[in-house]
Coordinates of C-alpha atoms in Angstrom, one line a residue:
X1 CA 2.7 7.7 -22.6
X2 CA 4.6 9.7 -25.2
X3 CA 4.7 13.2 -25.8
X4 CA 7.5 14.9 -27.7
X5 CA 9.2 11.6 -28.5
X6 CA 6.6 8.9 -29.2
X7 CA 6.4 6.2 -26.6
X8 CA 3.8 3.9 -25.4
X9 CA 0.7 5.1 -23.6
X10 CA -1.2 2.5 -21.6
X11 CA -4.8 2.6 -20.6
X12 CA -3.6 3.5 -17.1
X13 CA -6.7 2.0 -15.6
X14 CA -6.4 -1.1 -13.4
X15 CA -9.1 -3.6 -13.6
X16 CA -7.8 -5.4 -10.5
X17 CA -8.5 -4.4 -6.9
X18 CA -6.3 -1.6 -5.5
X19 CA -4.5 -3.9 -3.1
X20 CA -0.8 -4.3 -2.6
X21 CA -0.6 -7.9 -3.6
X22 CA -2.5 -10.5 -5.4
X23 CA -2.3 -14.2 -6.4
X24 CA 0.1 -14.8 -9.3
X25 CA -1.9 -15.2 -12.5
X26 CA -0.9 -18.8 -13.2
X27 CA -1.8 -20.0 -9.7
X28 CA -5.0 -18.0 -9.7
X29 CA -6.2 -19.4 -13.0
X30 CA -5.5 -22.9 -11.8
X31 CA -7.6 -22.2 -8.7
X32 CA -10.5 -20.9 -10.8
X33 CA -10.3 -23.9 -13.1
X34 CA -10.5 -26.2 -10.1
X35 CA -13.7 -24.6 -8.8
X36 CA -15.7 -23.4 -11.8
X37 CA -19.3 -22.2 -11.3
X38 CA -22.0 -24.6 -12.2
X39 CA -25.6 -24.3 -13.4
X40 CA -26.9 -24.0 -9.8
X41 CA -24.2 -21.5 -8.7
X42 CA -25.8 -18.2 -7.6
X43 CA -25.3 -15.5 -10.2
X44 CA -23.4 -13.2 -7.8
X45 CA -20.8 -16.0 -7.3
X46 CA -20.7 -16.7 -11.0
X47 CA -20.1 -13.0 -11.8
X48 CA -17.4 -12.7 -9.2
X49 CA -15.7 -15.8 -10.5
X50 CA -15.5 -14.5 -14.1
X51 CA -14.4 -11.0 -12.8
X52 CA -11.5 -12.7 -11.0
X53 CA -10.6 -14.6 -14.2
X54 CA -10.7 -11.3 -16.2
X55 CA -8.3 -9.6 -13.7
X56 CA -5.8 -12.5 -13.9
X57 CA -5.9 -12.6 -17.7
X58 CA -5.6 -8.8 -17.8
X59 CA -2.5 -8.8 -15.6
X60 CA -1.0 -11.6 -17.8
X61 CA -1.5 -9.5 -20.9
X62 CA -4.2 -11.7 -22.4
X63 CA -6.6 -8.8 -23.1
X64 CA -9.0 -10.5 -25.5
X65 CA -9.4 -13.4 -23.1
X66 CA -9.8 -11.0 -20.2
X67 CA -12.6 -9.3 -22.2
X68 CA -14.3 -12.6 -22.8
X69 CA -14.3 -13.3 -19.1
X70 CA -15.7 -9.8 -18.4
X71 CA -18.5 -10.4 -20.9
X72 CA -19.4 -13.6 -19.0
X73 CA -19.3 -11.7 -15.7
X74 CA -21.7 -9.1 -17.2
X75 CA -24.1 -11.8 -18.3
X76 CA -24.2 -13.3 -14.9
X77 CA -24.5 -9.9 -13.2
X78 CA -27.7 -9.2 -15.3
X79 CA -29.4 -12.0 -13.3
X80 CA -28.4 -10.6 -9.9
X81 CA -31.1 -9.1 -7.7
X82 CA -30.8 -6.3 -5.2
X83 CA -28.1 -3.7 -4.6
X84 CA -25.1 -5.9 -5.7
X85 CA -26.4 -5.9 -9.3
X86 CA -25.2 -2.4 -10.3
X87 CA -21.9 -2.8 -8.6
X88 CA -21.2 -6.1 -10.5
X89 CA -22.4 -4.6 -13.8
X90 CA -20.1 -1.6 -13.3
X91 CA -17.1 -3.8 -12.5
X92 CA -17.7 -6.2 -15.5
X93 CA -18.3 -3.3 -17.9
X94 CA -15.3 -1.5 -16.5
X95 CA -13.2 -4.6 -17.0
X96 CA -14.5 -4.9 -20.5
X97 CA -13.5 -1.3 -21.2
X98 CA -10.0 -1.7 -19.9
X99 CA -9.3 -4.9 -21.7
X100 CA -10.8 -3.6 -25.0
X101 CA -8.5 -0.5 -24.7
X102 CA -5.4 -2.6 -24.4
X103 CA -6.5 -5.0 -27.1
X104 CA -6.6 -2.0 -29.5
X105 CA -10.4 -1.8 -29.7
X106 CA -10.5 1.8 -29.0
X107 CA -14.1 2.9 -29.8
X108 CA -15.6 -0.2 -28.1
X109 CA -13.6 0.6 -24.9
X110 CA -15.2 4.0 -24.7
X111 CA -18.7 2.6 -25.2
X112 CA -18.2 0.1 -22.4
X113 CA -16.9 2.7 -20.1
X114 CA -19.9 5.0 -20.8
X115 CA -22.2 2.1 -19.9
X116 CA -20.3 1.4 -16.7
X117 CA -20.3 4.9 -15.4
X118 CA -24.0 5.3 -14.3
X119 CA -23.9 1.9 -12.6
X120 CA -20.7 2.9 -10.7
X121 CA -22.3 6.2 -9.7
X122 CA -25.5 4.5 -8.5
X123 CA -23.5 1.9 -6.6
X124 CA -21.4 4.6 -4.9
X125 CA -18.2 2.7 -4.9
X126 CA -15.5 5.3 -5.1
X127 CA -12.7 2.9 -6.1
X128 CA -14.9 1.6 -8.9
X129 CA -15.6 5.1 -10.1
X130 CA -11.9 5.9 -10.1
X131 CA -11.3 2.9 -12.5
X132 CA -14.1 4.0 -14.8
X133 CA -12.9 7.6 -14.9
X134 CA -9.4 6.3 -15.7
X135 CA -10.6 4.6 -18.8
X136 CA -12.5 7.7 -19.8
X137 CA -9.5 9.9 -19.2
X138 CA -7.3 7.7 -21.3
X139 CA -9.8 7.6 -24.1
X140 CA -9.9 11.5 -24.1
X141 CA -6.0 11.6 -24.1
X142 CA -5.7 9.2 -27.0
X143 CA -8.4 11.1 -28.8
X144 CA -6.3 14.3 -28.5
X145 CA -8.8 15.9 -26.1
X146 CA -6.1 16.9 -23.6
X147 CA -8.2 19.5 -21.7
X148 CA -10.9 16.9 -21.2
X149 CA -8.3 14.3 -20.1
X150 CA -6.9 16.7 -17.5
X151 CA -10.4 17.5 -16.1
X152 CA -11.3 13.8 -15.9
X153 CA -7.9 13.1 -14.3
X154 CA -8.6 15.6 -11.6
X155 CA -11.9 13.9 -10.8
X156 CA -10.2 10.5 -10.6
X157 CA -7.5 11.8 -8.3
X158 CA -10.0 13.5 -6.0
X159 CA -12.0 10.3 -5.7
X160 CA -8.9 8.3 -5.1
X161 CA -7.9 10.6 -2.3
X162 CA -11.3 9.9 -0.6
X163 CA -10.8 6.1 -0.8
X164 CA -7.9 6.3 1.7
X165 CA -5.9 3.8 -0.4
X166 CA -2.4 5.3 -1.0
X167 CA -1.8 2.9 -3.9
X168 CA -4.9 4.2 -5.8
X169 CA -3.7 7.8 -5.1
X170 CA -0.2 7.0 -6.4
X171 CA -1.6 5.5 -9.6
X172 CA -3.9 8.4 -10.2
X173 CA -1.1 10.9 -9.5
X174 CA 1.1 9.3 -12.2
X175 CA -1.6 10.1 -14.8
X176 CA -1.7 13.9 -14.5
X177 CA 2.1 13.9 -14.3
X178 CA 2.2 12.5 -17.9
X179 CA -0.6 14.8 -19.1
X180 CA 1.3 17.8 -17.8
X181 CA 4.4 16.6 -19.6
X182 CA 2.5 16.7 -22.8
X183 CA 1.5 20.2 -22.1
X184 CA 5.1 21.1 -21.2
X185 CA 4.1 22.0 -17.7
X186 CA 7.2 20.5 -16.2
X187 CA 6.8 21.8 -12.6
X188 CA 3.3 20.3 -12.2
X189 CA 4.5 17.1 -13.9
X190 CA 7.4 16.7 -11.4
X191 CA 5.2 17.5 -8.4
X192 CA 2.7 14.8 -9.4
X193 CA 5.3 12.2 -10.3
X194 CA 7.3 12.7 -7.1
X195 CA 4.1 12.5 -5.0
X196 CA 3.1 9.3 -6.8
X197 CA 6.4 7.6 -5.9
X198 CA 6.1 8.8 -2.3
X199 CA 2.5 7.5 -2.1
X200 CA 3.6 4.0 -3.3
X201 CA 6.4 3.7 -0.7
X202 CA 7.9 2.2 1.4
X203 CA 7.2 -1.4 0.1
X204 CA 6.6 -2.1 -3.6
X205 CA 2.9 -2.2 -4.5
X206 CA 1.1 -2.9 -7.8
X207 CA 1.2 0.9 -8.5
X208 CA 5.0 1.2 -8.0
X209 CA 6.2 0.5 -11.6
X210 CA 3.8 3.1 -13.0
X211 CA 4.8 5.8 -10.5
X212 CA 8.5 5.2 -11.0
X213 CA 8.1 5.2 -14.8
X214 CA 6.2 8.5 -14.6
X215 CA 9.0 10.1 -12.6
X216 CA 11.6 8.7 -14.9
X217 CA 9.8 10.2 -17.9
X218 CA 9.8 13.6 -16.2
X219 CA 13.6 13.3 -15.7
X220 CA 14.1 12.1 -19.3
X221 CA 12.2 15.0 -20.7
X222 CA 13.8 17.6 -18.5
X223 CA 17.3 16.3 -18.9
X224 CA 17.7 15.4 -15.2
X225 CA 19.7 12.5 -13.9
X226 CA 18.4 9.4 -12.3
X227 CA 15.9 8.1 -14.9
X228 CA 17.9 4.8 -15.5
X229 CA 17.9 4.0 -11.8
X230 CA 14.2 4.6 -11.5
X231 CA 13.4 2.4 -14.5
X232 CA 15.7 -0.4 -13.2
X233 CA 13.7 -0.4 -9.9
X234 CA 10.4 -0.2 -11.8
X235 CA 11.4 -3.1 -14.1
X236 CA 12.4 -5.4 -11.2
X237 CA 9.0 -4.7 -9.5
X238 CA 7.0 -5.2 -12.7
X239 CA 8.7 -8.5 -13.5
X240 CA 8.3 -9.7 -10.0
X241 CA 4.6 -9.0 -10.1
X242 CA 4.2 -10.6 -13.6
X243 CA 2.2 -7.6 -14.7
X244 CA 2.6 -7.4 -18.5
X245 CA 1.1 -4.0 -18.8
X246 CA 3.6 -2.6 -16.2
X247 CA 6.5 -4.3 -18.0
X248 CA 5.4 -2.7 -21.2
X249 CA 5.2 0.6 -19.5
X250 CA 8.8 0.3 -18.2
X251 CA 10.2 -1.0 -21.4
X252 CA 8.8 1.9 -23.5
X253 CA 10.1 4.5 -21.0
X254 CA 13.5 2.8 -21.1
X255 CA 13.4 2.7 -24.9
X256 CA 12.6 6.4 -25.0
X257 CA 15.6 7.1 -22.8
X258 CA 17.9 5.0 -25.1
X259 CA 16.7 6.8 -28.2
X260 CA 17.3 10.2 -26.6
X261 CA 20.8 9.1 -25.5
X262 CA 21.6 8.2 -29.1
X263 CA 21.3 4.4 -28.6
X264 CA 18.4 3.6 -31.0
X265 CA 19.6 0.1 -31.8
X266 CA 19.4 -0.9 -28.1
X267 CA 15.8 0.5 -28.0
X268 CA 14.9 -1.7 -31.0
X269 CA 16.3 -4.7 -29.3
X270 CA 14.4 -3.9 -26.1
X271 CA 11.1 -3.6 -27.9
X272 CA 11.7 -6.4 -30.4
X273 CA 8.9 -8.6 -29.0
X274 CA 6.5 -5.8 -28.0
X275 CA 3.3 -6.3 -30.0
X276 CA 1.5 -3.3 -28.6
X277 CA 0.6 -0.9 -31.5
X278 CA 1.2 2.1 -29.2
X279 CA 4.9 1.5 -29.4
X280 CA 5.0 1.8 -33.2
X281 CA 5.9 5.5 -33.4
X282 CA 8.8 5.0 -30.9
X283 CA 10.0 2.0 -32.9
X284 CA 9.8 4.0 -36.1
X285 CA 12.0 6.8 -34.5
X286 CA 14.5 4.1 -33.4
X287 CA 14.6 2.6 -36.9
X288 CA 15.1 6.1 -38.5
X289 CA 17.9 7.0 -36.1
X290 CA 19.5 3.6 -36.7
X291 CA 19.8 4.5 -40.4
X292 CA 16.8 2.6 -41.7
X293 CA 14.5 5.3 -43.1
X294 CA 12.6 2.9 -45.4
X295 CA 11.6 0.6 -42.5
X296 CA 10.8 3.7 -40.4
X297 CA 8.5 5.1 -43.1
X298 CA 6.7 1.7 -43.5
X299 CA 6.1 1.3 -39.8
X300 CA 4.9 4.9 -39.3
X301 CA 2.6 4.7 -42.3
X302 CA 1.0 1.5 -41.0
X303 CA 0.4 3.1 -37.6
X304 CA -1.0 6.3 -39.2
X305 CA -3.6 4.2 -40.9
X306 CA -4.5 2.2 -37.8
X307 CA -4.7 5.2 -35.6
X308 CA -6.7 7.3 -38.0
X309 CA -9.2 4.4 -38.5
X310 CA -9.9 4.0 -34.8
X311 CA -9.7 7.7 -33.8
X312 CA -6.5 7.7 -31.8
X313 CA -5.4 11.2 -32.8
X314 CA -2.5 11.3 -30.5
X315 CA -0.8 8.3 -32.0
X316 CA -1.7 9.4 -35.5
X317 CA 0.0 12.7 -34.9
X318 CA 3.2 11.0 -33.6
X319 CA 3.2 8.5 -36.4
X320 CA 2.7 11.3 -39.0
X321 CA 5.6 13.2 -37.5
X322 CA 8.1 10.4 -37.7
X323 CA 6.7 9.4 -41.1
X324 CA 7.5 13.0 -42.3
X325 CA 11.0 12.8 -40.9
X326 CA 11.6 9.4 -42.6
X327 CA 10.4 10.8 -45.9
X328 CA 12.8 13.7 -45.6
X329 CA 15.6 11.3 -44.9
X330 CA 14.7 9.5 -48.1
X331 CA 14.9 12.7 -50.1
X332 CA 11.1 13.0 -50.6
X333 CA 11.1 16.6 -49.5
X334 CA 7.7 17.6 -51.0
X335 CA 5.9 14.6 -49.4
X336 CA 7.7 15.2 -46.1
X337 CA 6.6 18.9 -46.1
X338 CA 3.0 17.9 -46.7
X339 CA 3.1 15.2 -44.0
X340 CA 4.6 17.7 -41.5
X341 CA 1.8 20.0 -42.3
X342 CA -0.8 17.3 -41.5
X343 CA 0.9 16.5 -38.3
X344 CA 1.1 20.1 -37.3
X345 CA -2.7 20.5 -38.0
X346 CA -3.4 17.6 -35.7
X347 CA -1.2 18.9 -33.0
X348 CA -3.0 22.2 -33.0

């Protein structure tokens, strides 16, 4: 979720149910191993089993494994008869899309979401539609299609409102908050972020870290106080829930705060073990501001190539910007000027 300073966008689409609690991943996986489906297990039960495994592995940050479980769920769902079939297909394809996105398999994530959408629409499950739209919105955002992302985000929020689940609404309000930040529409961003935090109260829910991080980012970008306290609360909740995606979200927001406050070395330490490629531009900025322009240039160049290859125009723009700044710091003024020009063209 970066905008002026690169930070880490997440897929912002939850493949788990929009409930306020769930079985911890380790205990849940042990339970599923104890009661595996067999050759005579009904396909509906088999599909549900593998969907549960996909959710637990997703929450634990094991995205490739989560995708493999979702594929097995889809295979079982194909054999289901009656009205449940399309719902199970939509859920398994939606889980595939979310896991693929976080595993860095960008184009495949969009393809899976596109396949999931008609099944979700036919099934009529609004919560399921919200999840699919979240994936499509995030794909549009990463592709640099911000108007499309805003439009899809409005659809997802409207559907979330109709589910009656405040945690789903809170999660979907956090998304437009960050899109409006990118567009420098600070009033709208603040309204959505504050509403997201309110919707997730009073007790912590699975959406709480995302809502708090969104509001913290608004305060970071606008220079308001209170971001550190919000992120501390978000971090405690994310760690308690063992949700790796939420922890990543909080850490990258905190790293952005540290960079903006002139503490880039602390940001590097915080993100030292973060393997998510979406954090690369922020890490490059931190290295540059720590006096390591060569390392910043190498990291940014690698992310430029990756993002360009998979079509993540947003991350490519961020990486080109910091790459240009690193080249300028190294005295390569002509190369820096050309790189800034490419970044500007992508921005426009």
